[in-house]
mmCIF file of C-alpha atoms in Angstrom:
data_model
loop_
_atom_site.group_PDB
_atom_site.id
_atom_site.type_symbol
_atom_site.label_atom_id
_atom_site.label_comp_id
_atom_site.label_asym_id
_atom_site.label_seq_id
_atom_site.Cartn_x
_atom_site.Cartn_y
_atom_site.Cartn_z
ATOM 1 C CA MET A 1 203.021 175.248 6.775
ATOM 2 C CA SER A 2 200.423 177.224 4.785
ATOM 3 C CA HIS A 3 203.142 177.659 2.160
ATOM 4 C CA ASP A 4 203.278 173.894 1.579
ATOM 5 C CA ASN A 5 199.491 173.551 1.636
ATOM 6 C CA ASP A 6 198.964 176.453 -0.795
ATOM 7 C CA PHE A 7 201.278 174.899 -3.359
ATOM 8 C CA LYS A 8 199.806 171.428 -3.114
ATOM 9 C CA ARG A 9 196.267 172.765 -3.371
ATOM 10 C CA ASP A 10 197.434 174.581 -6.474
ATOM 11 C CA LEU A 11 198.367 171.220 -7.978
ATOM 12 C CA ALA A 12 194.756 170.221 -7.410
ATOM 13 C CA GLU A 13 193.618 173.298 -9.375
ATOM 14 C CA ILE A 14 195.875 172.273 -12.226
ATOM 15 C CA ALA A 15 193.753 169.117 -12.471
ATOM 16 C CA ALA A 16 190.767 171.102 -13.754
ATOM 17 C CA HIS A 17 192.926 172.624 -16.465
ATOM 18 C CA LYS A 18 194.270 169.243 -17.559
ATOM 19 C CA LEU A 19 190.799 167.657 -17.455
ATOM 20 C CA ARG A 20 189.577 170.219 -19.978
ATOM 21 C CA GLU A 21 192.485 169.311 -22.237
ATOM 22 C CA GLY A 22 191.825 165.589 -21.818
ATOM 23 C CA ARG A 23 195.238 165.073 -20.221
ATOM 24 C CA ILE A 24 193.926 163.466 -16.991
ATOM 25 C CA THR A 25 190.958 161.314 -16.061
ATOM 26 C CA LYS A 26 187.720 162.405 -14.461
ATOM 27 C CA ARG A 27 188.867 160.507 -11.382
ATOM 28 C CA GLY A 28 191.855 162.806 -11.087
ATOM 29 C CA PHE A 29 189.621 165.850 -11.372
ATOM 30 C CA LEU A 30 187.257 164.595 -8.668
ATOM 31 C CA GLN A 31 190.176 164.022 -6.335
ATOM 32 C CA ALA A 32 191.243 167.623 -6.857
ATOM 33 C CA MET A 33 187.776 168.879 -5.985
ATOM 34 C CA ALA A 34 187.794 166.733 -2.875
ATOM 35 C CA ALA A 35 191.111 168.193 -1.792
ATOM 36 C CA LEU A 36 189.661 171.698 -2.225
ATOM 37 C CA GLY A 37 186.581 170.805 -0.172
ATOM 38 C CA VAL A 38 184.129 171.069 -3.069
ATOM 39 C CA ILE A 39 183.002 167.459 -2.643
ATOM 40 C CA PRO A 40 183.602 165.141 0.321
ATOM 41 C CA MET A 41 186.192 162.396 0.147
ATOM 42 C CA ALA A 42 183.370 159.994 1.020
ATOM 43 C CA GLY A 43 182.114 160.587 -2.485
ATOM 44 C CA LEU A 44 185.286 158.968 -3.734
ATOM 45 C CA GLY A 45 184.978 155.887 -1.615
ATOM 46 C CA GLY A 46 185.931 157.269 1.793
ATOM 47 C CA ARG A 47 189.235 157.375 3.576
ATOM 48 C CA ALA A 48 191.486 154.440 2.984
ATOM 49 C CA MET A 49 192.355 152.144 5.905
ATOM 50 C CA ALA A 50 195.648 150.350 5.632
ATOM 51 C CA ALA A 51 195.877 146.576 5.888
ATOM 52 C CA PRO A 52 199.196 144.767 6.438
ATOM 53 C CA SER A 53 199.451 144.138 2.698
ATOM 54 C CA GLU A 54 199.027 147.777 1.662
ATOM 55 C CA LEU A 55 200.454 151.252 2.108
ATOM 56 C CA VAL A 56 198.346 154.398 2.344
ATOM 57 C CA ILE A 57 200.027 157.452 0.820
ATOM 58 C CA VAL A 58 198.326 160.800 1.425
ATOM 59 C CA ASN A 59 198.672 163.990 -0.592
ATOM 60 C CA TRP A 60 196.482 166.917 -1.686
ATOM 61 C CA GLY A 61 194.586 165.194 -4.467
ATOM 62 C CA GLY A 62 194.083 166.063 -8.103
ATOM 63 C CA THR A 63 196.754 165.561 -10.726
ATOM 64 C CA ALA A 64 199.398 164.823 -8.115
ATOM 65 C CA ALA A 65 197.318 161.948 -6.721
ATOM 66 C CA ASP A 66 196.971 160.417 -10.184
ATOM 67 C CA VAL A 67 200.695 160.814 -10.767
ATOM 68 C CA ILE A 68 201.672 159.194 -7.472
ATOM 69 C CA LYS A 69 199.334 156.295 -8.204
ATOM 70 C CA GLU A 70 200.550 155.816 -11.780
ATOM 71 C CA VAL A 71 204.253 156.515 -11.348
ATOM 72 C CA LEU A 72 204.885 155.195 -7.840
ATOM 73 C CA GLY A 73 201.903 153.167 -6.641
ATOM 74 C CA ASP A 74 201.453 150.843 -9.607
ATOM 75 C CA THR A 75 205.174 150.274 -10.079
ATOM 76 C CA TYR A 76 205.700 149.642 -6.354
ATOM 77 C CA LYS A 77 202.997 146.984 -6.402
ATOM 78 C CA GLU A 78 204.634 145.340 -9.407
ATOM 79 C CA ALA A 79 207.959 145.275 -7.579
ATOM 80 C CA THR A 80 206.749 144.216 -4.129
ATOM 81 C CA GLY A 81 203.191 142.920 -4.376
ATOM 82 C CA ILE A 82 202.083 145.562 -1.881
ATOM 83 C CA ASP A 83 199.041 147.615 -2.830
ATOM 84 C CA VAL A 84 199.453 151.387 -2.669
ATOM 85 C CA VAL A 85 196.285 153.308 -1.837
ATOM 86 C CA ILE A 86 196.230 157.070 -2.474
ATOM 87 C CA ASP A 87 194.274 159.313 -0.095
ATOM 88 C CA GLY A 88 193.906 162.817 -1.551
ATOM 89 C CA SER A 89 192.286 164.447 1.478
ATOM 90 C CA GLY A 90 195.333 166.506 2.475
ATOM 91 C CA PRO A 91 198.020 165.675 5.089
ATOM 92 C CA SER A 92 197.934 168.897 7.090
ATOM 93 C CA ALA A 93 200.210 169.034 10.109
ATOM 94 C CA GLY A 94 197.156 169.352 12.356
ATOM 95 C CA ARG A 95 195.581 166.173 11.014
ATOM 96 C CA ILE A 96 198.823 164.217 11.335
ATOM 97 C CA ARG A 97 199.265 165.370 14.921
ATOM 98 C CA ALA A 98 195.635 164.570 15.795
ATOM 99 C CA MET A 99 195.914 161.057 14.335
ATOM 100 C CA VAL A 100 199.059 160.234 16.260
ATOM 101 C CA GLU A 101 197.879 161.719 19.537
ATOM 102 C CA SER A 102 194.556 159.852 19.299
ATOM 103 C CA GLY A 103 196.258 156.575 18.413
ATOM 104 C CA ALA A 104 194.105 156.285 15.276
ATOM 105 C CA VAL A 105 196.767 156.556 12.571
ATOM 106 C CA VAL A 106 195.540 155.493 9.129
ATOM 107 C CA TRP A 107 198.295 156.991 6.940
ATOM 108 C CA ASP A 108 201.708 155.484 6.210
ATOM 109 C CA VAL A 109 203.521 158.156 4.187
ATOM 110 C CA CYS A 110 202.569 161.830 3.807
ATOM 111 C CA ASP A 111 203.517 164.253 1.024
ATOM 112 C CA SER A 112 204.345 167.256 3.193
ATOM 113 C CA GLY A 113 206.915 170.037 3.346
ATOM 114 C CA PRO A 114 210.120 170.710 5.286
ATOM 115 C CA GLY A 115 208.448 173.220 7.599
ATOM 116 C CA SER A 116 205.843 170.689 8.676
ATOM 117 C CA ALA A 117 208.493 167.963 8.884
ATOM 118 C CA ILE A 118 210.564 170.021 11.314
ATOM 119 C CA ILE A 119 207.610 171.032 13.487
ATOM 120 C CA LEU A 120 206.061 167.554 13.602
ATOM 121 C CA GLY A 121 209.406 165.928 14.313
ATOM 122 C CA GLU A 122 210.065 168.283 17.206
ATOM 123 C CA ALA A 123 206.584 167.471 18.530
ATOM 124 C CA GLY A 124 207.447 163.778 18.508
ATOM 125 C CA VAL A 125 204.620 162.695 16.203
ATOM 126 C CA THR A 126 206.627 161.544 13.164
ATOM 127 C CA GLU A 127 209.273 158.886 12.661
ATOM 128 C CA PRO A 128 212.916 159.833 12.108
ATOM 129 C CA MET A 129 214.007 158.989 8.584
ATOM 130 C CA ASN A 130 215.990 155.761 8.343
ATOM 131 C CA TYR A 131 218.944 156.670 6.162
ATOM 132 C CA ASP A 132 220.171 153.105 6.250
ATOM 133 C CA ILE A 133 217.215 152.422 3.923
ATOM 134 C CA ILE A 134 216.787 155.820 2.254
ATOM 135 C CA ASP A 135 219.831 156.844 0.207
ATOM 136 C CA ARG A 136 221.098 160.337 0.997
ATOM 137 C CA THR A 137 223.125 160.364 -2.229
ATOM 138 C CA LYS A 138 219.852 160.197 -4.171
ATOM 139 C CA MET A 139 218.651 163.509 -2.734
ATOM 140 C CA MET A 140 219.583 167.112 -3.354
ATOM 141 C CA GLU A 141 222.018 168.366 -0.748
ATOM 142 C CA GLY A 142 220.188 169.901 2.192
ATOM 143 C CA THR A 143 216.943 167.955 1.769
ATOM 144 C CA ASP A 144 217.746 165.054 4.103
ATOM 145 C CA TRP A 145 216.117 166.248 7.307
ATOM 146 C CA GLU A 146 215.948 164.176 10.464
ATOM 147 C CA TYR A 147 212.178 163.804 10.234
ATOM 148 C CA GLY A 148 211.624 164.292 6.526
ATOM 149 C CA ALA A 149 213.089 163.216 3.185
ATOM 150 C CA GLY A 150 212.860 165.394 0.072
ATOM 151 C CA ASN A 151 210.691 163.963 -2.710
ATOM 152 C CA TYR A 152 210.536 166.633 -5.467
ATOM 153 C CA VAL A 153 211.317 170.313 -6.062
ATOM 154 C CA TYR A 154 209.511 173.343 -7.435
ATOM 155 C CA SER A 155 210.968 176.831 -7.707
ATOM 156 C CA TYR A 156 209.990 180.466 -7.484
ATOM 157 C CA VAL A 157 211.216 181.777 -10.832
ATOM 158 C CA LEU A 158 211.466 184.953 -12.915
ATOM 159 C CA ALA A 159 208.828 184.672 -15.654
ATOM 160 C CA TYR A 160 208.365 187.236 -18.407
ATOM 161 C CA ASN A 161 206.689 188.025 -21.714
ATOM 162 C CA PRO A 162 209.372 188.959 -24.298
ATOM 163 C CA LYS A 163 206.774 190.545 -26.576
ATOM 164 C CA LEU A 164 205.735 193.027 -23.897
ATOM 165 C CA SER A 165 209.235 193.718 -22.545
ATOM 166 C CA GLU A 166 209.774 197.182 -24.039
ATOM 167 C CA GLY A 167 213.045 197.689 -22.192
ATOM 168 C CA GLY A 168 214.450 194.393 -23.389
ATOM 169 C CA VAL A 169 214.464 190.958 -21.814
ATOM 170 C CA PRO A 170 214.961 191.003 -18.014
ATOM 171 C CA THR A 171 217.996 188.956 -17.003
ATOM 172 C CA SER A 172 217.957 189.458 -13.230
ATOM 173 C CA TRP A 173 215.739 190.432 -10.319
ATOM 174 C CA ALA A 174 217.359 193.875 -10.486
ATOM 175 C CA ASP A 175 215.667 194.318 -13.868
ATOM 176 C CA VAL A 176 212.313 193.257 -12.422
ATOM 177 C CA PHE A 177 212.547 195.993 -9.778
ATOM 178 C CA ASP A 178 213.698 198.581 -12.349
ATOM 179 C CA THR A 179 210.463 200.052 -13.686
ATOM 180 C CA LYS A 180 212.241 202.937 -15.424
ATOM 181 C CA ASN A 181 214.262 200.835 -17.845
ATOM 182 C CA PHE A 182 211.846 197.898 -17.856
ATOM 183 C CA PRO A 183 208.337 199.415 -17.810
ATOM 184 C CA GLY A 184 205.121 197.494 -17.328
ATOM 185 C CA MET A 185 203.193 195.611 -14.670
ATOM 186 C CA ARG A 186 204.797 192.948 -12.498
ATOM 187 C CA THR A 187 203.302 190.190 -10.404
ATOM 188 C CA PHE A 188 204.367 188.853 -7.017
ATOM 189 C CA ARG A 189 202.758 186.495 -4.570
ATOM 190 C CA LYS A 190 200.311 187.969 -2.079
ATOM 191 C CA ALA A 191 202.138 186.142 0.726
ATOM 192 C CA VAL A 192 205.755 186.838 1.694
ATOM 193 C CA ARG A 193 207.162 183.330 1.210
ATOM 194 C CA GLY A 194 209.543 183.154 -1.717
ATOM 195 C CA MET A 195 209.379 186.911 -2.309
ATOM 196 C CA LEU A 196 211.922 188.661 -0.061
ATOM 197 C CA GLU A 197 214.713 186.556 -1.518
ATOM 198 C CA CYS A 198 214.341 188.065 -4.995
ATOM 199 C CA ALA A 199 214.173 191.615 -3.604
ATOM 200 C CA THR A 200 217.406 190.958 -1.718
ATOM 201 C CA MET A 201 219.133 189.591 -4.817
ATOM 202 C CA ALA A 202 217.927 192.671 -6.736
ATOM 203 C CA GLN A 203 220.223 194.723 -4.485
ATOM 204 C CA GLY A 204 223.240 192.717 -5.608
ATOM 205 C CA VAL A 205 223.451 190.341 -2.656
ATOM 206 C CA PRO A 206 225.122 187.039 -3.715
ATOM 207 C CA LEU A 207 223.085 183.829 -3.559
ATOM 208 C CA ALA A 208 225.053 182.407 -0.654
ATOM 209 C CA GLU A 209 224.461 185.506 1.486
ATOM 210 C CA VAL A 210 220.731 186.062 0.940
ATOM 211 C CA TYR A 211 219.457 184.478 4.153
ATOM 212 C CA ASP A 212 222.349 185.931 6.165
ATOM 213 C CA VAL A 213 221.304 189.416 5.043
ATOM 214 C CA LEU A 214 217.631 188.659 5.668
ATOM 215 C CA SER A 215 218.488 187.506 9.187
ATOM 216 C CA THR A 216 218.980 191.157 10.144
ATOM 217 C CA GLU A 217 216.196 193.714 10.582
ATOM 218 C CA ASP A 218 217.976 196.054 8.188
ATOM 219 C CA GLY A 219 218.096 193.305 5.579
ATOM 220 C CA ILE A 220 214.364 192.629 5.832
ATOM 221 C CA ASP A 221 213.558 196.351 5.707
ATOM 222 C CA ALA A 222 215.753 196.852 2.642
ATOM 223 C CA ALA A 223 213.932 194.025 0.825
ATOM 224 C CA ILE A 224 210.543 195.443 1.811
ATOM 225 C CA GLU A 225 211.568 198.854 0.481
ATOM 226 C CA GLN A 226 212.147 197.328 -2.964
ATOM 227 C CA PHE A 227 208.472 196.371 -3.119
ATOM 228 C CA ARG A 228 207.289 199.688 -1.711
ATOM 229 C CA LYS A 229 209.057 201.544 -4.524
ATOM 230 C CA ILE A 230 207.260 199.658 -7.301
ATOM 231 C CA ARG A 231 203.892 198.946 -5.670
ATOM 232 C CA GLU A 232 202.008 200.975 -8.306
ATOM 233 C CA ASN A 233 203.359 198.579 -10.937
ATOM 234 C CA VAL A 234 202.422 195.344 -9.153
ATOM 235 C CA ILE A 235 199.459 192.969 -9.399
ATOM 236 C CA VAL A 236 199.567 190.332 -6.662
ATOM 237 C CA TRP A 237 198.608 186.684 -7.142
ATOM 238 C CA GLY A 238 197.026 184.576 -4.437
ATOM 239 C CA SER A 239 196.898 181.233 -6.243
ATOM 240 C CA GLY A 240 198.909 179.536 -8.955
ATOM 241 C CA SER A 241 196.028 179.823 -11.398
ATOM 242 C CA GLU A 242 195.897 183.590 -10.864
ATOM 243 C CA SER A 243 199.574 183.943 -11.715
ATOM 244 C CA GLN A 244 199.090 181.813 -14.816
ATOM 245 C CA ASN A 245 196.100 183.837 -16.003
ATOM 246 C CA LEU A 246 197.956 187.131 -15.565
ATOM 247 C CA PHE A 247 200.451 185.955 -18.187
ATOM 248 C CA LEU A 248 197.859 184.340 -20.446
ATOM 249 C CA GLN A 249 195.822 187.552 -20.521
ATOM 250 C CA GLU A 250 198.979 189.647 -20.954
ATOM 251 C CA GLU A 251 198.193 191.743 -17.896
ATOM 252 C CA VAL A 252 201.783 191.594 -16.677
ATOM 253 C CA VAL A 253 205.176 191.821 -18.330
ATOM 254 C CA MET A 254 207.148 189.886 -15.732
ATOM 255 C CA GLY A 255 207.012 188.507 -12.217
ATOM 256 C CA ASN A 256 207.768 185.809 -9.664
ATOM 257 C CA ILE A 257 205.715 182.596 -10.053
ATOM 258 C CA TRP A 258 205.903 178.864 -9.315
ATOM 259 C CA SER A 259 207.834 176.771 -11.833
ATOM 260 C CA THR A 260 204.939 174.307 -12.041
ATOM 261 C CA ARG A 261 202.756 177.064 -13.491
ATOM 262 C CA ALA A 262 205.564 177.975 -15.878
ATOM 263 C CA HIS A 263 205.521 174.297 -16.901
ATOM 264 C CA LEU A 264 201.915 174.792 -18.046
ATOM 265 C CA LEU A 265 202.448 178.221 -19.588
ATOM 266 C CA LYS A 266 205.228 176.955 -21.864
ATOM 267 C CA ASP A 267 202.629 174.720 -23.544
ATOM 268 C CA GLU A 268 199.993 177.456 -23.789
ATOM 269 C CA MET A 269 202.187 180.315 -25.027
ATOM 270 C CA ASP A 270 205.027 180.416 -27.544
ATOM 271 C CA GLU A 271 208.635 181.456 -27.012
ATOM 272 C CA GLY A 272 207.828 184.943 -28.205
ATOM 273 C CA THR A 273 205.303 185.511 -25.436
ATOM 274 C CA PHE A 274 206.569 183.486 -22.469
ATOM 275 C CA ALA A 275 209.973 182.660 -21.032
ATOM 276 C CA VAL A 276 211.544 181.868 -17.681
ATOM 277 C CA SER A 277 214.884 182.514 -16.019
ATOM 278 C CA PHE A 278 216.031 180.321 -13.147
ATOM 279 C CA ASP A 279 218.768 182.805 -12.238
ATOM 280 C CA GLY A 280 218.049 183.762 -8.652
ATOM 281 C CA GLY A 281 215.296 181.189 -8.292
ATOM 282 C CA VAL A 282 214.302 179.754 -4.923
ATOM 283 C CA MET A 283 214.047 175.965 -4.867
ATOM 284 C CA SER A 284 211.333 174.657 -2.534
ATOM 285 C CA PRO A 285 211.327 170.889 -1.852
ATOM 286 C CA GLY A 286 208.384 168.643 -1.099
ATOM 287 C CA THR A 287 208.998 166.234 1.771
ATOM 288 C CA TRP A 288 207.956 162.725 2.739
ATOM 289 C CA VAL A 289 207.037 162.308 6.417
ATOM 290 C CA VAL A 290 205.933 159.166 8.277
ATOM 291 C CA PRO A 291 203.440 159.427 11.181
ATOM 292 C CA LYS A 292 204.396 157.515 14.306
ATOM 293 C CA GLY A 293 202.434 154.285 14.612
ATOM 294 C CA ASN A 294 201.656 154.081 10.885
ATOM 295 C CA PRO A 295 199.700 150.866 10.101
ATOM 296 C CA ALA A 296 202.238 149.261 7.750
ATOM 297 C CA GLY A 297 205.142 150.002 10.070
ATOM 298 C CA ALA A 298 207.986 152.494 9.802
ATOM 299 C CA GLU A 299 210.288 150.150 7.900
ATOM 300 C CA GLU A 300 207.764 149.546 5.107
ATOM 301 C CA ALA A 301 207.223 153.298 4.810
ATOM 302 C CA MET A 302 210.971 153.873 4.516
ATOM 303 C CA LYS A 303 211.199 151.212 1.801
ATOM 304 C CA PHE A 304 208.539 153.018 -0.215
ATOM 305 C CA ILE A 305 210.381 156.334 0.145
ATOM 306 C CA ALA A 306 213.587 154.631 -0.994
ATOM 307 C CA PHE A 307 211.761 153.145 -3.997
ATOM 308 C CA ALA A 308 210.500 156.618 -4.940
ATOM 309 C CA GLN A 309 214.112 157.770 -5.260
ATOM 310 C CA ASP A 310 214.394 155.946 -8.594
ATOM 311 C CA PRO A 311 215.526 158.652 -11.060
ATOM 312 C CA ALA A 312 213.485 157.292 -13.966
ATOM 313 C CA LEU A 313 210.296 157.463 -11.888
ATOM 314 C CA GLN A 314 211.079 161.014 -10.830
ATOM 315 C CA VAL A 315 211.514 162.056 -14.460
ATOM 316 C CA LYS A 316 208.062 160.648 -15.268
ATOM 317 C CA TRP A 317 206.659 162.674 -12.372
ATOM 318 C CA PHE A 318 208.277 165.820 -13.771
ATOM 319 C CA GLU A 319 206.962 165.209 -17.279
ATOM 320 C CA LEU A 320 203.408 164.734 -16.024
ATOM 321 C CA ILE A 321 203.080 167.508 -13.457
ATOM 322 C CA GLY A 322 206.173 169.713 -13.495
ATOM 323 C CA SER A 323 207.451 168.805 -10.016
ATOM 324 C CA ALA A 324 211.171 168.375 -10.588
ATOM 325 C CA PRO A 325 213.334 165.374 -9.656
ATOM 326 C CA ILE A 326 215.177 165.670 -6.353
ATOM 327 C CA ASN A 327 217.593 162.871 -7.258
ATOM 328 C CA PRO A 328 220.596 164.449 -9.047
ATOM 329 C CA ALA A 329 220.960 161.285 -11.157
ATOM 330 C CA ALA A 330 217.627 162.090 -12.840
ATOM 331 C CA ALA A 331 218.852 165.209 -14.634
ATOM 332 C CA PRO A 332 220.506 163.394 -17.584
ATOM 333 C CA LEU A 333 217.290 161.402 -18.107
ATOM 334 C CA VAL A 334 215.095 164.473 -18.616
ATOM 335 C CA PRO A 335 214.304 164.921 -22.331
ATOM 336 C CA GLU A 336 216.468 167.618 -23.888
ATOM 337 C CA SER A 337 213.413 169.658 -24.873
ATOM 338 C CA MET A 338 212.357 169.874 -21.207
ATOM 339 C CA SER A 339 215.740 170.224 -19.537
ATOM 340 C CA ARG A 340 215.792 174.009 -19.513
ATOM 341 C CA TRP A 341 212.426 173.995 -17.718
ATOM 342 C CA ASN A 342 213.725 171.630 -15.036
ATOM 343 C CA PRO A 343 214.433 173.440 -11.723
ATOM 344 C CA THR A 344 216.932 170.752 -10.744
ATOM 345 C CA SER A 345 219.036 170.532 -13.892
ATOM 346 C CA PRO A 346 222.685 171.172 -12.918
ATOM 347 C CA GLU A 347 222.670 174.451 -14.840
ATOM 348 C CA ASN A 348 219.570 175.716 -13.041
ATOM 349 C CA VAL A 349 220.579 174.473 -9.591
ATOM 350 C CA ALA A 350 223.842 176.417 -9.886
ATOM 351 C CA THR A 351 221.971 179.727 -10.145
ATOM 352 C CA GLN A 352 219.376 179.177 -7.409
ATOM 353 C CA ILE A 353 219.188 178.940 -3.615
ATOM 354 C CA LEU A 354 217.396 176.402 -1.447
ATOM 355 C CA TYR A 355 214.353 177.661 0.442
ATOM 356 C CA ASN A 356 215.205 178.121 4.140
ATOM 357 C CA ASP A 357 212.351 176.966 6.382
ATOM 358 C CA GLU A 358 214.358 177.667 9.525
ATOM 359 C CA TRP A 359 214.556 181.330 8.514
ATOM 360 C CA TYR A 360 210.805 181.496 7.961
ATOM 361 C CA ALA A 361 210.100 179.837 11.295
ATOM 362 C CA ALA A 362 212.022 182.636 13.003
ATOM 363 C CA ASN A 363 211.020 185.607 10.832
ATOM 364 C CA GLN A 364 207.814 185.007 8.881
ATOM 365 C CA ILE A 365 205.281 186.702 11.176
ATOM 366 C CA ALA A 366 207.121 190.012 11.322
ATOM 367 C CA ALA A 367 208.188 189.889 7.672
ATOM 368 C CA GLU A 368 204.648 189.058 6.477
ATOM 369 C CA GLU A 369 203.169 192.125 8.160
ATOM 370 C CA LYS A 370 205.783 194.426 6.681
ATOM 371 C CA TYR A 371 205.424 192.891 3.234
ATOM 372 C CA VAL A 372 201.649 193.191 3.113
ATOM 373 C CA ASN A 373 201.756 196.769 4.383
ATOM 374 C CA ALA A 374 204.327 197.767 1.778
ATOM 375 C CA LEU A 375 202.861 196.036 -1.260
ATOM 376 C CA ILE A 376 199.130 195.698 -0.694
ATOM 377 C CA ASN A 377 197.771 197.943 2.076
#
């Protein structure tokens, strides 16, 4: 669950960057600060309470809140007459559970993640998705969970600086773990999520077999050993902004970062100093969940989720914030200049794997300890 929260808080940090460039409003920036706990949500008018004629959508604030309001909220009101109110205070699994168990539910739809969707669904505090209303064909395969529906995708990708790549351009994770032929500093996330997959692929394991291999103790240990071997050549990142700055300041030659940060870096660096490969990427979907007893009713929430499946709206979302469309029909609508940066273009999907939350639920605690000991301690 912290994996989902970390990423969505990172979107709030991106707001500060875009405010400085004049690409978002001050309102968007304030929402980001609220999501990070710098200012209270009360300073932005307090928590929204749903009336029968409105829907309350909750996310982690910042740029993403502005985008949901502009791309989905305003257009949904035009289509239905129903107001959409955005609450950027953060839909943590704990808060959703507490609301439902207390009977004081004030949210209708939450921008969550598959891990939280699975856990909350099993706890009986969220509604099952109504796939008579939500269209499974408008979602990437594997993102139609019983208690959650995929809403966008970001990826863990191989990013590199061609100018600093003395050994040539890295074309695979094997190159990233080869410090002899590809010298220089690398960067990987401080936390294990999204990292063991690339170390497993670096050993030549096919995409389809990665999580099968990692489901054995030997497979986990072999991936950990890849990091142990190169630890002297690694700078870890704890937030998206840290990974971005490592490339901007040319402190690293290559590494594993979020595609949303790559989306920003492509505008701040030129093709000679920044590039990305989606080969061996790990696609991580965002997920809509609906708390039980939501004020507007489960059916209204499902209708909103179905509306958000519109491919044209998802392309606008991608253009504004870098979160990729989850509807396969959106790919042809992405401008040609941005297609290669789109995690869900057919070409990029073909070379990536889908993040496996079930694997992390079973293995994360043990894998995290080994990873930190090998790479950081």
